[in-house]
mmCIF file of C-alpha atoms and ligand atoms in Angstrom:
data_model
loop_
_atom_site.group_PDB
_atom_site.id
_atom_site.type_symbol
_atom_site.label_atom_id
_atom_site.label_comp_id
_atom_site.label_asym_id
_atom_site.label_seq_id
_atom_site.Cartn_x
_atom_site.Cartn_y
_atom_site.Cartn_z
ATOM 1 C CA MET A 1266 -12.781 -4.327 14.157
ATOM 2 C CA THR A 1267 -11.063 -7.290 12.779
ATOM 3 C CA ILE A 1268 -7.408 -7.882 11.850
ATOM 4 C CA ARG A 1269 -7.383 -9.453 8.396
ATOM 5 C CA PRO A 1270 -4.748 -11.795 7.035
ATOM 6 C CA ILE A 1271 -2.328 -10.110 4.683
ATOM 7 C CA LEU A 1272 -1.487 -11.885 1.395
ATOM 8 C CA ILE A 1273 2.146 -12.708 0.834
ATOM 9 C CA HIS A 1274 3.879 -12.360 -2.599
ATOM 10 C CA PRO A 1275 3.806 -14.325 -4.958
ATOM 11 C CA ASP A 1276 0.030 -14.307 -5.231
ATOM 12 C CA PRO A 1277 -1.999 -13.652 -8.401
ATOM 13 C CA ARG A 1278 -4.381 -11.461 -6.383
ATOM 14 C CA LEU A 1279 -1.410 -8.998 -5.835
ATOM 15 C CA LYS A 1280 -0.923 -8.790 -9.592
ATOM 16 C CA THR A 1281 -4.505 -7.867 -10.493
ATOM 17 C CA VAL A 1282 -5.763 -4.392 -11.441
ATOM 18 C CA ALA A 1283 -8.480 -3.497 -8.833
ATOM 19 C CA ALA A 1284 -11.900 -2.285 -9.697
ATOM 20 C CA PRO A 1285 -13.309 1.195 -8.670
ATOM 21 C CA VAL A 1286 -15.206 1.266 -5.339
ATOM 22 C CA GLY A 1287 -17.838 3.700 -6.508
ATOM 23 C CA GLU A 1288 -20.571 4.010 -3.824
ATOM 24 C CA ILE A 1289 -19.374 4.084 -0.203
ATOM 25 C CA THR A 1290 -21.438 1.472 1.645
ATOM 26 C CA GLU A 1291 -21.353 0.360 5.231
ATOM 27 C CA GLU A 1292 -19.378 -2.730 4.106
ATOM 28 C CA ILE A 1293 -16.658 -0.371 2.655
ATOM 29 C CA ARG A 1294 -16.541 1.683 5.931
ATOM 30 C CA THR A 1295 -16.135 -1.533 7.985
ATOM 31 C CA LEU A 1296 -13.468 -2.842 5.524
ATOM 32 C CA ALA A 1297 -11.535 0.502 5.799
ATOM 33 C CA GLU A 1298 -11.634 0.285 9.625
ATOM 34 C CA ASP A 1299 -10.385 -3.309 9.536
ATOM 35 C CA MET A 1300 -7.651 -2.284 7.121
ATOM 36 C CA LEU A 1301 -6.439 0.434 9.467
ATOM 37 C CA GLN A 1302 -6.422 -1.917 12.442
ATOM 38 C CA THR A 1303 -4.527 -4.474 10.340
ATOM 39 C CA MET A 1304 -1.958 -1.851 9.190
ATOM 40 C CA TYR A 1305 -1.295 -0.556 12.734
ATOM 41 C CA ASP A 1306 -1.103 -4.133 14.100
ATOM 42 C CA ALA A 1307 1.479 -5.278 11.440
ATOM 43 C CA PRO A 1308 2.887 -2.580 12.033
ATOM 44 C CA GLY A 1309 2.994 -0.705 8.677
ATOM 45 C CA ILE A 1310 2.384 2.766 7.280
ATOM 46 C CA GLY A 1311 0.121 1.716 4.368
ATOM 47 C CA LEU A 1312 -2.186 -1.008 3.245
ATOM 48 C CA ALA A 1313 -4.180 -1.509 0.019
ATOM 49 C CA ALA A 1314 -7.318 -3.639 -0.246
ATOM 50 C CA PRO A 1315 -5.755 -6.151 -2.689
ATOM 51 C CA GLN A 1316 -3.255 -7.057 0.084
ATOM 52 C CA ILE A 1317 -6.151 -8.519 2.087
ATOM 53 C CA GLY A 1318 -7.700 -10.186 -1.041
ATOM 54 C CA ARG A 1319 -10.188 -7.486 -1.997
ATOM 55 C CA SER A 1320 -9.683 -6.313 -5.556
ATOM 56 C CA ILE A 1321 -11.091 -2.783 -5.063
ATOM 57 C CA ARG A 1322 -9.410 0.697 -5.263
ATOM 58 C CA LEU A 1323 -9.245 1.411 -1.475
ATOM 59 C CA LEU A 1324 -6.193 2.081 0.585
ATOM 60 C CA VAL A 1325 -5.243 3.294 4.064
ATOM 61 C CA MET A 1326 -2.190 4.924 5.325
ATOM 62 C CA ASP A 1327 -0.596 6.804 8.290
ATOM 63 C CA CYS A 1328 2.968 7.887 7.871
ATOM 64 C CA VAL A 1329 3.278 9.610 11.310
ATOM 65 C CA LYS A 1330 6.034 7.598 12.881
ATOM 66 C CA GLU A 1331 7.340 9.837 15.705
ATOM 67 C CA GLU A 1332 6.837 8.414 19.194
ATOM 68 C CA GLY A 1333 3.923 10.199 20.878
ATOM 69 C CA ALA A 1334 2.851 12.161 17.808
ATOM 70 C CA THR A 1335 -0.860 12.289 16.921
ATOM 71 C CA PRO A 1336 -1.748 9.566 14.380
ATOM 72 C CA ARG A 1337 -3.186 10.667 11.058
ATOM 73 C CA PRO A 1338 -5.160 7.752 9.667
ATOM 74 C CA LEU A 1339 -6.173 8.395 5.994
ATOM 75 C CA VAL A 1340 -8.660 6.375 4.011
ATOM 76 C CA LEU A 1341 -8.457 6.890 0.204
ATOM 77 C CA VAL A 1342 -11.289 5.589 -1.997
ATOM 78 C CA ASP A 1343 -10.627 5.497 -5.763
ATOM 79 C CA PRO A 1344 -7.441 7.642 -5.496
ATOM 80 C CA GLU A 1345 -5.781 9.091 -8.553
ATOM 81 C CA ILE A 1346 -2.461 10.814 -9.007
ATOM 82 C CA THR A 1347 -3.230 14.062 -10.846
ATOM 83 C CA TRP A 1348 0.289 15.611 -10.729
ATOM 84 C CA SER A 1349 3.870 14.363 -10.192
ATOM 85 C CA SER A 1350 6.926 16.460 -9.528
ATOM 86 C CA GLU A 1351 9.895 16.432 -11.929
ATOM 87 C CA GLU A 1352 12.041 16.075 -8.919
ATOM 88 C CA ALA A 1353 12.643 12.505 -7.769
ATOM 89 C CA ALA A 1354 13.308 11.038 -4.281
ATOM 90 C CA THR A 1355 14.752 7.648 -3.293
ATOM 91 C CA TYR A 1356 13.497 5.762 -0.217
ATOM 92 C CA GLU A 1357 14.226 2.307 1.078
ATOM 93 C CA GLU A 1358 10.845 0.685 0.620
ATOM 94 C CA GLY A 1359 9.288 -2.420 2.232
ATOM 95 C CA CYS A 1360 5.911 -4.037 1.932
ATOM 96 C CA LEU A 1361 3.654 -5.961 4.312
ATOM 97 C CA SER A 1362 3.110 -8.565 1.457
ATOM 98 C CA ILE A 1363 6.951 -8.934 1.151
ATOM 99 C CA PRO A 1364 8.057 -9.287 4.790
ATOM 100 C CA ASP A 1365 11.572 -8.321 5.833
ATOM 101 C CA GLN A 1366 12.767 -7.346 2.363
ATOM 102 C CA TYR A 1367 13.820 -3.733 1.636
ATOM 103 C CA ALA A 1368 15.207 -1.915 -1.381
ATOM 104 C CA ASP A 1369 15.748 1.608 -2.657
ATOM 105 C CA VAL A 1370 13.065 2.759 -5.098
ATOM 106 C CA THR A 1371 13.179 6.142 -6.891
ATOM 107 C CA ARG A 1372 9.811 7.893 -7.480
ATOM 108 C CA PRO A 1373 8.577 11.556 -7.948
ATOM 109 C CA ALA A 1374 9.284 13.425 -4.736
ATOM 110 C CA GLU A 1375 5.845 15.122 -4.655
ATOM 111 C CA VAL A 1376 2.504 14.071 -5.992
ATOM 112 C CA GLU A 1377 -1.042 15.496 -5.972
ATOM 113 C CA VAL A 1378 -3.703 12.935 -5.369
ATOM 114 C CA THR A 1379 -7.561 13.175 -5.444
ATOM 115 C CA TRP A 1380 -9.802 10.670 -3.839
ATOM 116 C CA THR A 1381 -13.088 10.203 -2.162
ATOM 117 C CA ASP A 1382 -13.296 10.047 1.587
ATOM 118 C CA LEU A 1383 -15.581 7.707 3.647
ATOM 119 C CA GLU A 1384 -18.268 10.439 3.744
ATOM 120 C CA GLY A 1385 -18.273 10.400 -0.049
ATOM 121 C CA LYS A 1386 -16.602 13.825 -0.261
ATOM 122 C CA PRO A 1387 -13.874 14.524 -2.852
ATOM 123 C CA GLN A 1388 -10.429 15.343 -1.428
ATOM 124 C CA THR A 1389 -7.215 16.674 -2.959
ATOM 125 C CA GLU A 1390 -3.816 16.724 -1.226
ATOM 126 C CA ARG A 1391 -0.234 17.289 -2.247
ATOM 127 C CA PHE A 1392 1.945 14.707 -0.579
ATOM 128 C CA THR A 1393 5.731 15.099 0.071
ATOM 129 C CA GLY A 1394 8.465 13.090 1.727
ATOM 130 C CA LEU A 1395 7.481 9.653 3.140
ATOM 131 C CA TRP A 1396 3.794 10.325 2.515
ATOM 132 C CA ALA A 1397 4.487 10.788 -1.251
ATOM 133 C CA THR A 1398 6.433 7.560 -1.461
ATOM 134 C CA CYS A 1399 3.764 5.651 0.552
ATOM 135 C CA VAL A 1400 0.778 6.924 -1.453
ATOM 136 C CA GLN A 1401 2.493 5.997 -4.730
ATOM 137 C CA HIS A 1402 3.511 2.507 -3.385
ATOM 138 C CA GLU A 1403 -0.134 1.900 -2.292
ATOM 139 C CA ILE A 1404 -1.728 3.169 -5.478
ATOM 140 C CA ASP A 1405 0.688 0.752 -7.333
ATOM 141 C CA HIS A 1406 -0.950 -2.073 -5.396
ATOM 142 C CA LEU A 1407 -4.312 -1.042 -6.879
ATOM 143 C CA ASP A 1408 -2.706 -1.520 -10.298
ATOM 144 C CA GLY A 1409 -1.241 -4.972 -9.470
ATOM 145 C CA LYS A 1410 2.280 -3.497 -9.113
ATOM 146 C CA LEU A 1411 4.771 -4.137 -6.315
ATOM 147 C CA PHE A 1412 7.868 -2.196 -5.295
ATOM 148 C CA ILE A 1413 10.049 -5.124 -6.423
ATOM 149 C CA ASP A 1414 8.806 -4.504 -9.955
ATOM 150 C CA TYR A 1415 11.075 -1.436 -9.945
ATOM 151 C CA LEU A 1416 14.182 -3.592 -9.175
ATOM 152 C CA LYS A 1417 16.502 -5.356 -11.543
ATOM 153 C CA PRO A 1418 15.157 -8.832 -12.605
ATOM 154 C CA LEU A 1419 17.797 -10.749 -10.676
ATOM 155 C CA LYS A 1420 17.172 -8.955 -7.383
ATOM 156 C CA ARG A 1421 13.365 -9.351 -7.944
ATOM 157 C CA GLN A 1422 13.673 -13.139 -8.626
ATOM 158 C CA MET A 1423 15.843 -13.569 -5.525
ATOM 159 C CA ILE A 1424 13.148 -11.877 -3.306
ATOM 160 C CA THR A 1425 10.356 -13.868 -4.979
ATOM 161 C CA ARG A 1426 12.200 -17.133 -4.355
ATOM 162 C CA LYS A 1427 12.694 -16.165 -0.672
ATOM 163 C CA MET A 1428 8.966 -15.335 -0.358
ATOM 164 C CA ALA A 1429 7.923 -18.572 -1.980
ATOM 165 C CA LYS A 1430 10.094 -20.467 0.552
ATOM 166 C CA LEU A 1431 8.652 -18.497 3.389
ATOM 167 C CA LYS A 1432 5.123 -19.346 2.322
ATOM 168 C CA ARG A 1433 6.041 -22.997 2.038
ATOM 169 C CA GLU A 1434 7.451 -22.931 5.584
ATOM 170 C CA ARG A 1435 4.354 -21.100 6.924
ATOM 171 C CA ALA A 1436 2.034 -23.623 5.239
ATOM 172 C CA ARG A 1437 3.889 -26.472 6.868
ATOM 173 C CA ALA A 1438 3.918 -24.787 10.373
HETATM 174 ZN ZN1 ZN B 1350 3.053 -2.829 -0.268
#
């Protein structure tokens, strides 16, 4: 398994609509393993393929955060939201592509998602709580959308400027 570098906003690859995966190949299985490793290492609770520069509809997540609890790594290939609750929930979100920046985002509190697993089997699950927020945030990545796109323009511009500066500093280091 390999830890892959995570793209930092602003990057045109984070604004691109990703293509369907289709057939699950050995390369896709390896990529999913690497993405899980990269996510746990960061550490984070979700990672989408565009964040490591692959423009395909693949994401991983594990929202089990309690110390000592059994991890629940999920790999979602070609996920689709098939139902969203009327009820909304607000969480303070962050993103591995926007380090150390957090803001409240309001989304549907529950969603039903269908996807294909790594064995090529169709899966459906209704997500609630942090899982619901996370899966919506990650599916947004597949559509070239970031959580800061939900914020007011001024706040979004402020964060984008900070990230551009961070990238310049990292490039010089
Ligand atoms: Zn993110």
